[in-house]
Structure formats: C-alpha cells, structure tokens
XYZ file of C-alpha atoms in Angstrom:
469
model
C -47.331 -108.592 -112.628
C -43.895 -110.757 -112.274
C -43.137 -111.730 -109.119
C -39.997 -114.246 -108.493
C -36.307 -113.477 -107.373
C -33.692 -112.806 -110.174
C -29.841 -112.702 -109.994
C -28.318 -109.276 -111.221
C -24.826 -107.888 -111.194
C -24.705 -104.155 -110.987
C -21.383 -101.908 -109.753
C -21.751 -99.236 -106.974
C -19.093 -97.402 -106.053
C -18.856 -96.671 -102.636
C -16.725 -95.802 -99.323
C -16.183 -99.017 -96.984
C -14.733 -98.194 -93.299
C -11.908 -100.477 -92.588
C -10.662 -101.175 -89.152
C -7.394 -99.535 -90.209
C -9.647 -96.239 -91.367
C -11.831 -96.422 -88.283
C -8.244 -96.079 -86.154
C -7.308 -93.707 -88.459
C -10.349 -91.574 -87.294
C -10.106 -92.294 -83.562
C -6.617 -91.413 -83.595
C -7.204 -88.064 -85.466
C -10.242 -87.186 -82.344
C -7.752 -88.268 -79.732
C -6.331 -85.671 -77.460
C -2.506 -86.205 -76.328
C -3.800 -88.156 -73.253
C -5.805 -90.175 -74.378
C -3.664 -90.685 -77.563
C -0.876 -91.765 -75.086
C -3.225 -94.228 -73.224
C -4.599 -95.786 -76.797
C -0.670 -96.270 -77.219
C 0.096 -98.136 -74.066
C -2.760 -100.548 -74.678
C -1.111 -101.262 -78.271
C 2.405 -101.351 -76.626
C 0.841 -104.127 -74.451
C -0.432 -106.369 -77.216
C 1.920 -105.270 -80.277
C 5.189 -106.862 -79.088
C 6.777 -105.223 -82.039
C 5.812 -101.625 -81.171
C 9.070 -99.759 -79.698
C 8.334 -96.252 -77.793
C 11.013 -94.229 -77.946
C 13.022 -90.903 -77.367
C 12.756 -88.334 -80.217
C 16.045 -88.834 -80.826
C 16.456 -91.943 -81.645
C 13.484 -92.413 -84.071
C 14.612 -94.893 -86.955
C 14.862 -93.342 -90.422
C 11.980 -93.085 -93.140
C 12.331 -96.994 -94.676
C 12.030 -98.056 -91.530
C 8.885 -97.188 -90.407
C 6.893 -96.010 -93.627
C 7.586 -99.294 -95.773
C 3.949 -100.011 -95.537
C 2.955 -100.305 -99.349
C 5.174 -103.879 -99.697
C 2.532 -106.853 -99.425
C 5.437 -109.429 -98.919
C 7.970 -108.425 -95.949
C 11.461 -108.670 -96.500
C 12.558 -108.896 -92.974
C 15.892 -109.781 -93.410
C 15.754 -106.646 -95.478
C 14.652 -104.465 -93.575
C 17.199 -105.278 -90.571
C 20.271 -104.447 -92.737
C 17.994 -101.269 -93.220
C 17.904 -100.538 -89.890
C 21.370 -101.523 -89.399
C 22.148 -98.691 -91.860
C 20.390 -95.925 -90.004
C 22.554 -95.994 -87.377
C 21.422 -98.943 -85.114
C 23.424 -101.750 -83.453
C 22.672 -105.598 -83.443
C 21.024 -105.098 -80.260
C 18.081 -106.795 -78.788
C 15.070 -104.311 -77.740
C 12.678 -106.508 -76.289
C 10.227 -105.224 -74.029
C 10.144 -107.075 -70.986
C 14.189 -106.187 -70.152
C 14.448 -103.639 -67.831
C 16.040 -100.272 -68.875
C 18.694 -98.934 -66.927
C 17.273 -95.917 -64.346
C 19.170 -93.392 -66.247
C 17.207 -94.203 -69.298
C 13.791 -93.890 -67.816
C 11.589 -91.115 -68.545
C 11.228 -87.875 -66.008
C 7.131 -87.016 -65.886
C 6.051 -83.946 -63.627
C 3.869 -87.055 -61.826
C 7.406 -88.436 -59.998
C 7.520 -84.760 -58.195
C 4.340 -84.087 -57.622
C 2.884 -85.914 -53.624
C -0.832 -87.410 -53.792
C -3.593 -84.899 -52.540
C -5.293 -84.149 -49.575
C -9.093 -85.632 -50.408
C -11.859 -83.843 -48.025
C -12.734 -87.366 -46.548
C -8.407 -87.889 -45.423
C -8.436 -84.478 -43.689
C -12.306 -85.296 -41.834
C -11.063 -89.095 -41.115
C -7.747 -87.233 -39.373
C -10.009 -85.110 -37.211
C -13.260 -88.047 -36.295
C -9.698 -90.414 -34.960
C -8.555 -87.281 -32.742
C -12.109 -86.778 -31.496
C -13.240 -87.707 -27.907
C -16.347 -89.588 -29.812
C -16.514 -93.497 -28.504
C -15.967 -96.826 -30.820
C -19.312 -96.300 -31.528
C -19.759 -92.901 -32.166
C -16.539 -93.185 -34.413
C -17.986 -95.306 -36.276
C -21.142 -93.315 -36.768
C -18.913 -90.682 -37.648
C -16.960 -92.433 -40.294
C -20.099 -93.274 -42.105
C -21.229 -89.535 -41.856
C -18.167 -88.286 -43.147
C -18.690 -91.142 -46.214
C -22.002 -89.512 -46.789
C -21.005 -86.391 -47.671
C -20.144 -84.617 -50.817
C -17.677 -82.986 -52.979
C -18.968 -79.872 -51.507
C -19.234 -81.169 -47.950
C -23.196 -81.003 -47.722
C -24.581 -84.398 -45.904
C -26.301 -86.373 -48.528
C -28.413 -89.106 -46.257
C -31.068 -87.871 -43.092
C -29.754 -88.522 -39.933
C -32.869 -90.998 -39.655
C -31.393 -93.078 -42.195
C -27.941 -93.343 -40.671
C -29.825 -94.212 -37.343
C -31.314 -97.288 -39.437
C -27.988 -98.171 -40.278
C -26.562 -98.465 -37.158
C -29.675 -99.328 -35.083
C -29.914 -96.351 -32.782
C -31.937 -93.453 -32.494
C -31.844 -89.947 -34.404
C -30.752 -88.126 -31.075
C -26.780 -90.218 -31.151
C -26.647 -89.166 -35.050
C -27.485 -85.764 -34.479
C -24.681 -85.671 -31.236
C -22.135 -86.914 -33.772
C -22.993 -84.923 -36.792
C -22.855 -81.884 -34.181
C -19.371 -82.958 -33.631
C -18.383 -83.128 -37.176
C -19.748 -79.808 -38.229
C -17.152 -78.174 -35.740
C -14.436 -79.789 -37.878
C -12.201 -77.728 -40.445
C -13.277 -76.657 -42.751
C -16.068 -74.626 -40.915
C -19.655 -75.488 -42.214
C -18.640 -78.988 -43.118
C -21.790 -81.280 -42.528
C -24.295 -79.292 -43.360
C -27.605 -80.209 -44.735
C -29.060 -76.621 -46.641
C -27.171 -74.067 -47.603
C -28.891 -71.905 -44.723
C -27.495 -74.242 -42.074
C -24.059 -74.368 -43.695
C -23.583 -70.616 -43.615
C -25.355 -70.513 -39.991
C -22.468 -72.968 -38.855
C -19.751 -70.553 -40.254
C -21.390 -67.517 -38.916
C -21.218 -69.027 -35.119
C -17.519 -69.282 -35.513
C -17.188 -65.647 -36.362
C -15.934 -63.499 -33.101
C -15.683 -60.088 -35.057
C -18.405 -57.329 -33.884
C -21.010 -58.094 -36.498
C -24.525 -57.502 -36.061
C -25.402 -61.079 -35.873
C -29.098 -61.713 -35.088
C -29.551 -59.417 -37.701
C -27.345 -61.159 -40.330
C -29.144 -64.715 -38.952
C -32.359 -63.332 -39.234
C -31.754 -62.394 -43.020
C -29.866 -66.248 -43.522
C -33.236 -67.675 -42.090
C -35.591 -65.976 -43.930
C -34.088 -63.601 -47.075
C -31.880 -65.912 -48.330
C -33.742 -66.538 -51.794
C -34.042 -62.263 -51.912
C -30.589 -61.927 -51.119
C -29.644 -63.924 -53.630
C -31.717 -62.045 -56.265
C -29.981 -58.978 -54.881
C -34.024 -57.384 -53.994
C -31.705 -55.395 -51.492
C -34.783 -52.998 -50.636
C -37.309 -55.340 -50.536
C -35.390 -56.494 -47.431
C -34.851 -53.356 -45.775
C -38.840 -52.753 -45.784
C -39.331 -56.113 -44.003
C -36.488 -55.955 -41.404
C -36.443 -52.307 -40.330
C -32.781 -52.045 -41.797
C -31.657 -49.211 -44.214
C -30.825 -50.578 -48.030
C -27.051 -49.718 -46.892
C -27.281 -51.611 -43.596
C -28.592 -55.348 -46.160
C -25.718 -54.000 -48.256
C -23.640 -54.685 -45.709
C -25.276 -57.621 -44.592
C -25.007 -59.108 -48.062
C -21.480 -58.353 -48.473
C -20.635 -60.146 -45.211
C -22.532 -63.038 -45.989
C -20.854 -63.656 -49.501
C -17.453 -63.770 -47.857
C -18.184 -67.179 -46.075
C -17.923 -70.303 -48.213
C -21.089 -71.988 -49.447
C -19.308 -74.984 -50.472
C -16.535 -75.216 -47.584
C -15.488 -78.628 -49.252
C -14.394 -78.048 -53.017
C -10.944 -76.647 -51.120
C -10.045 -80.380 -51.341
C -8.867 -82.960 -53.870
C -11.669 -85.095 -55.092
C -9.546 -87.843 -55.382
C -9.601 -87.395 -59.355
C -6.101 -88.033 -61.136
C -5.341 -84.307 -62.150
C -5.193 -84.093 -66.119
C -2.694 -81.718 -67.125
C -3.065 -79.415 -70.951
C -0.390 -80.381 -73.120
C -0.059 -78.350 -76.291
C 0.031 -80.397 -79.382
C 1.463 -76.808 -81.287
C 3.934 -73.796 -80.135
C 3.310 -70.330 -81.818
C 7.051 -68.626 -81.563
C 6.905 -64.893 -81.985
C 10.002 -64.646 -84.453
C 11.556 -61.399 -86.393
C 8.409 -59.840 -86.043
C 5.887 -62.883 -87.351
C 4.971 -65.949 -85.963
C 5.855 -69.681 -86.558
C 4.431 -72.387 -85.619
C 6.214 -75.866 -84.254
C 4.964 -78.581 -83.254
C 5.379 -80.151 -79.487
C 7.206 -83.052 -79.798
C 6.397 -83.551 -75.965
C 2.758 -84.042 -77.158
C 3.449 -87.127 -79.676
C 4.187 -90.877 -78.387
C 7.501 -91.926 -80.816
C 6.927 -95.063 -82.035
C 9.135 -97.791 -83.835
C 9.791 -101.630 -84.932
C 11.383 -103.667 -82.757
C 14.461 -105.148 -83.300
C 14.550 -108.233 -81.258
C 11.299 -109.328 -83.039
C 13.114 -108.430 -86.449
C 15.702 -110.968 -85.979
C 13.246 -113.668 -84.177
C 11.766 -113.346 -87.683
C 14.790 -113.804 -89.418
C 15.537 -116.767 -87.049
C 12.453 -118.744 -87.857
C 12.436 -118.233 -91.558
C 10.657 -121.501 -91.394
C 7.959 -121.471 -89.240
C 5.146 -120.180 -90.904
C 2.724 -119.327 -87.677
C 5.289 -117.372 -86.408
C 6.158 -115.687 -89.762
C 2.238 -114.836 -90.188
C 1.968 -113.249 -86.597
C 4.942 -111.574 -87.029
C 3.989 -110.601 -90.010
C 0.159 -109.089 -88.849
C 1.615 -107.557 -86.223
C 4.261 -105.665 -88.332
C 1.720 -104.349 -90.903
C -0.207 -103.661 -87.784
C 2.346 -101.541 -86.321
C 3.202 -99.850 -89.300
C 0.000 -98.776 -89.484
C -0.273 -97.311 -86.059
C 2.850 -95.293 -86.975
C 1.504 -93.753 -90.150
C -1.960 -92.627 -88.333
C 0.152 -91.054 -85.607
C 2.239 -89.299 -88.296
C -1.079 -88.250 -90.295
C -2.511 -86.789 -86.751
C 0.402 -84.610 -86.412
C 0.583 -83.680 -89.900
C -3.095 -82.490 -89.964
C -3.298 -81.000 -86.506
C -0.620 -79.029 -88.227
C -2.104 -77.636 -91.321
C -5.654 -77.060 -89.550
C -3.376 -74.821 -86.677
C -0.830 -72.933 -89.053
C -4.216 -72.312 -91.264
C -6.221 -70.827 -87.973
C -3.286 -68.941 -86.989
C -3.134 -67.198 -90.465
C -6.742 -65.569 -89.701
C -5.683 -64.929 -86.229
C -2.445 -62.788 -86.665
C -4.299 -59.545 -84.998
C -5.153 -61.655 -81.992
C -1.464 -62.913 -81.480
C -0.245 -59.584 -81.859
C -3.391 -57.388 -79.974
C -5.419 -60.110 -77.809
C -8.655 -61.357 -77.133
C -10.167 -58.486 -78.797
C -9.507 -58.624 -82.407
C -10.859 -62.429 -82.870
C -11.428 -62.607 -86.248
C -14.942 -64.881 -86.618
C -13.991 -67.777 -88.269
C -16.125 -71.360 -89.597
C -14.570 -74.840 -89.699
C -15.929 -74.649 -93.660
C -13.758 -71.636 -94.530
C -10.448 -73.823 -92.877
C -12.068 -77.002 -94.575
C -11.299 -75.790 -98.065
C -7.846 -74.292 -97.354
C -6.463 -77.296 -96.073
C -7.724 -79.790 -98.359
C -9.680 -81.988 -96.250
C -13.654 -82.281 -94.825
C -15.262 -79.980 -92.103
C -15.416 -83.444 -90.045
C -11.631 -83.912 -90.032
C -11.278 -80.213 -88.902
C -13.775 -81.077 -86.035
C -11.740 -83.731 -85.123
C -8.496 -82.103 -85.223
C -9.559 -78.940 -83.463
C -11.278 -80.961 -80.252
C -9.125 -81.454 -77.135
C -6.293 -80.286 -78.926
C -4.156 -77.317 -77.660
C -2.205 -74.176 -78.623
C 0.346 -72.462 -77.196
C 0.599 -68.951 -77.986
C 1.919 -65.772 -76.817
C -1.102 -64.313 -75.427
C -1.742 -68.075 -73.688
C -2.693 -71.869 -74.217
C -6.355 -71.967 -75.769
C -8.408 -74.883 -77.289
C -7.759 -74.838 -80.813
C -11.908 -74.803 -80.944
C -11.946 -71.355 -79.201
C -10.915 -69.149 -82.401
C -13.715 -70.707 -84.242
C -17.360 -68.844 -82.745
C -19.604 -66.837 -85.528
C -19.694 -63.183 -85.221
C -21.493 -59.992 -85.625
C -21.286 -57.309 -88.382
C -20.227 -54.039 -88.362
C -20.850 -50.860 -90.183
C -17.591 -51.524 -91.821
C -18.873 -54.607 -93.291
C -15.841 -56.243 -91.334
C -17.140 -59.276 -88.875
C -16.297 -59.102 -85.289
C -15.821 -62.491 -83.053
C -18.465 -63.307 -80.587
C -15.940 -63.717 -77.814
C -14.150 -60.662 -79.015
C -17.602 -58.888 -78.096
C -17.742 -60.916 -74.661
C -14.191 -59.385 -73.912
C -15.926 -55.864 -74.709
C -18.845 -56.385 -72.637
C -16.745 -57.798 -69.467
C -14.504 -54.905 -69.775
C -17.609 -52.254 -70.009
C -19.586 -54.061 -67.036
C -15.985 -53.789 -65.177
C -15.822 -50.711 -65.292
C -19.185 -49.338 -64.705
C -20.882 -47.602 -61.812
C -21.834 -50.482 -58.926
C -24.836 -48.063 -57.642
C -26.030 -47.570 -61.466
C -25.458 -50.402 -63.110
C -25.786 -50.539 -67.368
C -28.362 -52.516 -68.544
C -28.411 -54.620 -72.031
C -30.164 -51.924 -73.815
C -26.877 -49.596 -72.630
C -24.340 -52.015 -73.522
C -25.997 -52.111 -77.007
C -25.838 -48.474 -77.670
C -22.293 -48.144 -76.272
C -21.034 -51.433 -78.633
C -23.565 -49.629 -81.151
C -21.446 -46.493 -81.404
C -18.061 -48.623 -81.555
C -20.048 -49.518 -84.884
C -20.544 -52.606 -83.610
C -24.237 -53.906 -85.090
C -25.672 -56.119 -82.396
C -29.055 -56.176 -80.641
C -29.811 -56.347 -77.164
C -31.105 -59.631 -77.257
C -27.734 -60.784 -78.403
C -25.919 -58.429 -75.485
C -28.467 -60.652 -72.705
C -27.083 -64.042 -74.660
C -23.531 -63.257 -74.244
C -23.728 -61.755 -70.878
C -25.338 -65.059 -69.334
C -22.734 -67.411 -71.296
C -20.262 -65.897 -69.327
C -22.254 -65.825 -65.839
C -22.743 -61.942 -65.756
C -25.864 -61.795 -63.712
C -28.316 -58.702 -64.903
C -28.115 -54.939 -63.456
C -30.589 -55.492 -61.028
C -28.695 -58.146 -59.164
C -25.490 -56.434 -59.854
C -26.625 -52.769 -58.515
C -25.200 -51.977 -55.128
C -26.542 -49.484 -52.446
C-alpha cells in the first residue's frame, strides 16, 4: 500500500453562497417591519441609498444598471437628468422641509398606560410613609404582566431590612388599588381580593368556601362532585361557577406592557373586480429606494481620486444590489400570492369554509421556484382580502378526504366544528365521537381522533367541562 500526498485537479460544480445571495435570502424572509428596519440600518451606512416617495422613483437605467463592471458615473447622471430630475443635491444629512416629511399612524397615536404608571399614580396618593412608599414601589416592581407578586414578602423584608409584618401592611395596601386583585400571590387569593369588593347579594361564604377548596374541580367543570361535598344542588355550583368566571384572573393584562405595538401591514390587496378578483400589491408595504445624486456628482468631481472613486464605487454596486433584492421580494411575494389566490377563489367568494387544502410543493412548481423560497415568502407576510387580512401561511394546512374524492381544509373543518359546538345543547353537550358522525354524514371522512386534535388546537375544552347544569 501507497501512502504519500499527491496534487490532483478535478472540477466540481457546485452552489457557493455569496454575501449578496445570503441578503438576497434574508430579504426574501423579511416581513415589512423588519424589512423597513434592515433598510434604515443600510440608509445609515450606504450614503448613496435615497428613500423615497413612490412617486418619484427614478426610471429603470437608473437603478437596474447592475450588470456594467466599470461605472460610468458621469453617465449615468445625464441618465438621471433625463428621467426627469434636476441638478439638485440630495444629500442626507440636509433637513427636508416639514411639508415633505412622512405622516405614520405613530405621530397620532399617545404612549400607553403600562400597569406599573397607573400603580406608581396610586402608591404617591397613598397615606403610606417615605418608607412604606418605598416598600411599595419595589412591590409594585415585583409584579407581573398579569399583576401576580413574583418575590415572598420575606424577601422584600431582606431588602429593606425590616420584618415580614411592614411588607405584608403595604402589600395589603396595594391589593386595594385598581385594578381589583392586583398583588396577589395564587390565583385563589387574587379572586378572594375581587370577591371582597363585591356588594351585590351573593352567597358569599359559599362562593369562598368553593375558591378555597374546589378551585382545581371547578376548573375541570366536576360540577356534581362539588355539590356532594358542599351540600349545594348541581344548579346552585352552576351558579357559583358562573359568578366566579366573571371576575378577572389576570386583573393586569388590561394594561400596556410597555412593548412598542407592531402593527400588520399587507404586503398584497385582493380587489373584488367585475365579478373576479385581482390582486395589487401595497406599495405602503415596500421601502422605495434610489441613488443619490449628490454622491453622483461628488464622483464626477473627483474623477481623480481613486479611494474615493473605489468607495463610491462599492457602495454603488452595493446599493444597486439592495434595490434589485427589494424588487425580487416584491416580485415573488407576488407570484407565490396571485398563485394561492387561484386555489382559493371559493374562499374569497364563500369564507372560511371552502379552504381548499393546499402544500407549499404544489405552489413550488407553478411558480417556478423551490418549496424554501415559498416558505420564505409566505412567513410574516400578509394579505388583504375581502373576507379579512390573513397570514399568507394560513391557506396552506393539509386536509381530509371526502366521499367525493374532493379534499377539505383542516381549518375549513375547525370552522365546522366551532360552528356545531356553538350551537349545541349546553346541558348535553356533543362529544368527539358525535361531531364525527355529524361531519361523517356531511361526507366528510375524518376520525374522532382527528375531531379531539382539532378541537384542542383551537382551545375547545371537552363535553364534560363544557356541559352545564
């Protein structure tokens, strides 16, 4: 046996990720907000990316001259001059005039209420000392979204070097702030707190009783299995129960979290037209992009220096890039949309209800391009139809057959099974097994099984916990 190291040539043929393709890819996954933030990072660093109106977007040989290795700039200004645009200087640091600035929904809209502004409001108004206030701050810090108290009120008394007794005074305060059953530690003590505020004629020892002790049963709906240990009649929990759902077990999620609310914007409109549908796309939903001028003619004005031809240069091809990927997102988003709604005509025209079950293979092959890209284009991207906004990802879920041979949508049969549960009899509820046979005799083939999967997916609990008495 040979052993040694030899030098061979050999050709493979193979796909090699450029940066430019990588971007290509990111910008193809982005949604429209984060697609705008990508674009304000490159507007920060590319001094020769323009945003700007629809309107005024440059003409084709402007921004898609991207195949010349040598740039022409002085070319490419008279170019631009011939579009349509003046020998005027766009750089980005001079201030536009407040007529030109953009109006966003943001300017109109006033910052919201957090849970921790409106408990901070009340713990200043209190009669509670400098110290006590200051316990109180910290309590109000401790607690969550939801308002629950996330730290023992030994802990705090660590803190602050004083015993549990002070904590406990102050957190008593607290918990008779709005909202009512703010503070709380258990669920059990939050909806105790609430039902102490209550002055209407309610049975309440019994109700407390049931809170202290029946909670876990009451929340499995074992309605009689409470009546035989409290001496009440299955009507008399009934009533109990219903009571006891109407107060709040998370009294804080009323507030802002303090998040920055995201808002959907549609990347395509479906327009209901002479009886069909087209499809346009939202030009709201794309950043504009174009070359600067001023940076065109600093090129032309230092013919001669070649560091600043070669980073105006980089950053041109760079930009021209950025534009083309942008266009290509649109483009595809597009086809992969106008080739979903095509399947989908009976939902636009019917609803939810005639979903016709569709894979991101089967739109793969009619527009041309890999399941991947479909993925991508379909993910955080939104439609705006007639019957709604949806994620372009809802119209694709598998289905079930029917006797027909013709396949039915899997949230088509969800809509069927939350319209069947709506309407059914509260003291005899259906169970899976009679869901089945009524979807059965729509000659709809599904098992019961399947009925149970799609009937927790959309938080349905079973007919034992939905039976009333």
């Amino acid at each position: 046996m040979r052993l040694g190291y030899d030098l061979t040539i050999e050709q493979v043929q193979k796909l090699t990720m450029t940066p430019e393709l990588i971007q290509a890819i990111q910008i193809l996954q982005y949604n429209s907000q984060e697609l705008e933030e990508f674009v304000s990072r490159e507007l920060m660093e590319n001094p020769l990316l323009e945003q700007t109106k629809p309107e005024e977007e440059p003409g084709e040989e402007q921004t898609r001259d991207d195949d010349r290795d040598d740039i022409d700039f002085e070319e490419l200004r008279e170019k631009m001059l011939d579009a349509g645009y003046d020998d005027v200087s766009y750089a980005q640091w001079k201030e536009k005039p407040a007529e030109d600035q953009p109006i966003t929904f943001d300017q109109y809209t006033s910052r919201d209420e957090t849970l921790s502004d409106h408990l901070m409001m009340q713990v200043g108004l209190s009669n509670l000392n400098a110290r006590e206030m200051k316990i109180g701050r910290f309590l109000v810090d401790a607690l969550d979204d939801n308002g629950y108290l996330t730290m023992e009120t030994g802990q705090v008394a660590e803190v602050f070097g004083t015993d549990e007794e002070e904590v406990e005074k102050v957190l008593k305060v607290i918990q008779g702030f709005d909202p009512v059953g703010i503070g709380a530690r258990s669920l059990k003590e939050c909806l105790l707190i609430q039902l102490d505020e209550v002055e209407d004629d309610f049975p309440k020892e019994s109700i407390r009783f049931i809170i202290c002790n029946f909670l876990k049963e009451l929340g499995d709906n074992h309605i009689q299995e409470i009546s035989r240990n409290t001496g009440l009649t299955p009507k008399q929990v009934q009533a109990v129960a219903d009571f006891i759902r109407t107060l709040d077990p998370k009294p804080g999620r009323a507030f802002s979290s303090g998040e920055q609310l995201k808002y959907v914007i549609p990347d395509i409109i479906v327009e209901e037209m002479d009886g069909g549908f087209e499809l346009v796309t939202n030009d709201d939903a794309e950043p504009h992009l174009m070359v600067s001028q001023y940076y065109l003619d600093m090129a032309r004005d230092n013919k001669n220096d070649e560091e600043v031809q070669k980073y105006l240069s980089d950053k041109y091809k760079s930009a021209l890039w950025l534009i083309k990927s942008i266009d290509q997102r649109k483009q595809t988003i597009y086809n992969v949309a106008k080739a979903v709604m095509e399947r989908q005509k009976e939902f636009l025209r019917k609803g939810e209800k005639f979903l016709t079950p569709m894979t991101l293979k089967q739109i793969a092959e009619e527009v041309g391009v890999h399941e991947s890209t479909v993925s991508r284009s379909i993910n955080g991207k939104y439609i705006e139809t007639p019957r709604g906004v949806y994620e372009l990802r809802y119209f694709f879920s598998s289905g079930v057959g029917s006797k027909e041979g013709i396949g039915v949508s899997s949230n088509s049969i969800k809509k069927m099974i939350r319209e069947l549960i709506s309407e059914e009899n509260p003291r005899s509820p259906m169970s899976d097994q009679d869901i089945m046979d009524m979807l059965n005799r729509r000659d709809i083939e599904i098992s019961r099984r399947t009925v149970a999967k799609y009937r927790e997916s959309m938080n349905i609990p079973s007919s034992s916990k939905r039976r009333r008495y």
